[in-house]
Amino acid sequence: MDNTRISAILKEISILLELKGENPFKARAYQAAARSIAALQEPVAALVAQGRLSEVPGLGPALVEKVTELVMAGRMAYYDDLSASVPDGLLEMLAIPGLGAKKVRAIYDHLGITTIGELEYACLENRLATLEGFGQKTQEKILKGIEQLKRYRGHHLLSQALQDADALVQALRAHRSIGRVAVAGEVRRRMEVVRTIDLVAGTDQPDTVIAALRPLGEPSLTSAGTVTLILPSGIPACIRVVPDEEFAVALYYWTGSEAHRALVEERARVLGVTLDERSRDGVPIDGSEDAPVYRTLGLQFIPPELREGTDEVERAAHQMIPDLLTADDLRGVLHVHTVYSDGTHSVQEMADAARGLGYTYLAVCDHSRSAAYANGLSIERVRQQHREIDALNAHGRGLRILKGIETDILPDGNLDYPDDVLAEFDLVIASVHSRFTLSETEMTDRIVRAIRHPSTSILGHPTGRLLLAREGYPVDVRRVIHEAVEHGVILELNASPHRLDLDWRHLRYAQEHGAKISIGPDAHQARELQDVIYGVGIARKGWLSAKDVVNTMTADELLKFLRHKKSKTR
DNA sequence: GCCGTTTTCGGCCCGACTGTTTTCAGTCG
């Protein structure tokens, strides 16, 4: 059992304890232990074997015993009992905005409701509003939340889908009788959320595909030569099994999107060519990729991320598809948190991890003082962190640490420190973390005010959305983009797979209007530095090239760029 | 349930908002 799974179980116990109304500090202790284990560099199993589990912070005698049981026996009686005593539906209800453990408990205790479906029905019957502590507004809010959840249902984060797609590809490649294998569909197009994982496998033996995938679920063959299965994560997968010589066209076809295919087929029609899901004019096009499909139509290769049916085919016809950003173009990491605020690793640990990934600089951007929940930095602690960064930079071993901050944009649009303190940072990310309920005009004015502050370098996660969990706050994104361009402020493409904000649909508009973009992982632990790959996918989807993205610069170039901006606006 | 010390139990992160109340509980970031 790996650390991720152990951490997840401890986290679930903490939620179950809250739902049962147990001592909240006990629940928090489990949460702390979960976090602590997630941050460990070595496997818990190894610590158990060496009798060193008690050295992990947050693990006392009781938890050492329980975690040891989990590792040795593969299960924990306490968790099993707890889990059995709480209906699964109650955990799902917690995803509804405005519903916390106490309210869910009350709904269960007084109305006997155990599923979201029943809850919806009770709201429609006006039964919730009569419950003590609840009212009309709460009932409406819950109904709205349920509507939102329904919209999200059947969608999955790109990060999970990519991980699952990898596992599928590995499983298929392990079989010699399967030729070419590639990821297609929404995952290949790097949609921020996906409904299915599509793959194309070149073989005339669907049975082999089924055998190869049996360890991952219960694969079955549909009549159209498609193998389907539901993965352990809950994501459905479709593997299109085609003869190897039809691979290239099938990969093109199943990558989509439908709108893109319509444009390509129109192009083919004009050229007097027929293109179906298998061949061109009945003749297969050979290739391990689908580039030959585009070549045969006289088109420049269209990277899968751009295949959304806008103007990509027209651009390709005129050789106007730009060189898109690649992960190798990035030299520095912007926007990570450390133990100073709500991160799990120290400045040095984050720096070591960034160096290990080949980056040459790292901007540490912890939370500012108003973010009490995230242990935001007082002015004194800012200075303390700066001293630590200076000391680490004195023998930097190839990685430079920049003094950054993620400052809250206060409700009135001011930043969270006096101007003289803000001037001490190399880089200032300004983000909205509170008061999401302003009107669009008020919110936009608030953000514009922050953009106009001379110290603001980057506008963090510009719309504040959390994918499959929370809509962004209302904001006039185009106005924000224009203000940012005018005042030399960089727009963040937050690469956390939960955010991917700014959205790629806005990124292209920003790029066309001269905006500069930074890609930041918003990492709260070392492992999350690798989240930049999701940002790169979305950047490509937004038609960005290396020149549009500021962390393709060297540290010196970036600092010069930021200083220039400051001197211009002061 | 953990931690630290006050060596045997008290404190554990907090401020603001919202909706329900009529002084506060629950949720959220």
XYZ file of N, CA and C in Angstrom, chain A residues 1-4 6 36-53 56 67 71 527:
81
model
N 0.837 -1.207 0.000
C 0.000 0.000 0.000
C 0.872 1.258 0.000
N 0.649 2.133 -0.977
C 1.546 3.290 -1.092
C 1.083 4.464 -0.224
N 1.975 5.434 -0.102
C 1.712 6.577 0.785
C 0.449 7.339 0.402
N 0.226 7.468 -0.902
C -0.942 8.215 -1.367
C -2.232 7.592 -0.840
N -2.562 5.514 1.774
C -2.616 5.617 3.233
C -3.085 7.008 3.639
N 0.951 14.856 6.649
C 2.321 14.522 6.993
C 2.816 13.334 6.157
N 1.965 12.338 6.002
C 2.347 11.153 5.232
C 2.430 11.484 3.737
N 1.559 12.358 3.279
C 1.617 12.753 1.864
C 2.945 13.434 1.540
N 3.515 14.087 2.539
C 4.750 14.837 2.306
C 6.012 13.983 2.434
N 5.859 12.752 2.917
C 7.028 11.898 3.141
C 7.734 11.566 1.829
N 9.046 11.508 1.896
C 9.820 11.162 0.706
C 9.980 9.649 0.587
N 9.989 8.947 1.724
C 10.186 7.499 1.645
C 8.880 6.752 1.950
N 8.762 5.538 1.469
C 7.523 4.779 1.665
C 7.252 4.492 3.141
N 5.989 4.616 3.527
C 5.589 4.320 4.895
C 5.963 2.875 5.247
N 5.785 1.982 4.276
C 6.092 0.565 4.513
C 7.529 0.382 4.990
N 8.439 1.180 4.413
C 9.845 1.079 4.810
C 10.027 1.532 6.262
N 9.317 2.623 6.618
C 9.407 3.131 7.990
C 8.850 2.113 8.980
N 7.762 1.467 8.583
C 7.171 0.440 9.438
C 8.181 -0.682 9.659
N 8.789 -1.118 8.567
C 9.745 -2.221 8.644
C 10.911 -1.882 9.570
N 11.288 -0.592 9.580
C 12.431 -0.180 10.404
C 12.006 0.282 11.792
N 10.713 0.223 12.068
C 10.220 0.668 13.378
C 10.381 2.162 13.589
N 10.361 2.933 12.503
C 10.615 4.374 12.615
C 9.365 5.218 12.367
N 8.205 4.578 12.370
C 6.977 5.295 12.028
C 6.682 6.436 13.003
N 7.534 10.163 12.388
C 6.775 11.035 11.500
C 5.943 12.005 12.337
N -1.761 2.737 11.522
C -1.098 2.760 10.212
C -0.290 1.478 10.009
N -0.629 -1.143 6.910
C 0.478 -1.573 6.048
C 0.657 -3.090 6.090
N 6.114 17.333 -4.946
C 5.620 16.519 -6.047
C 4.818 17.355 -7.062
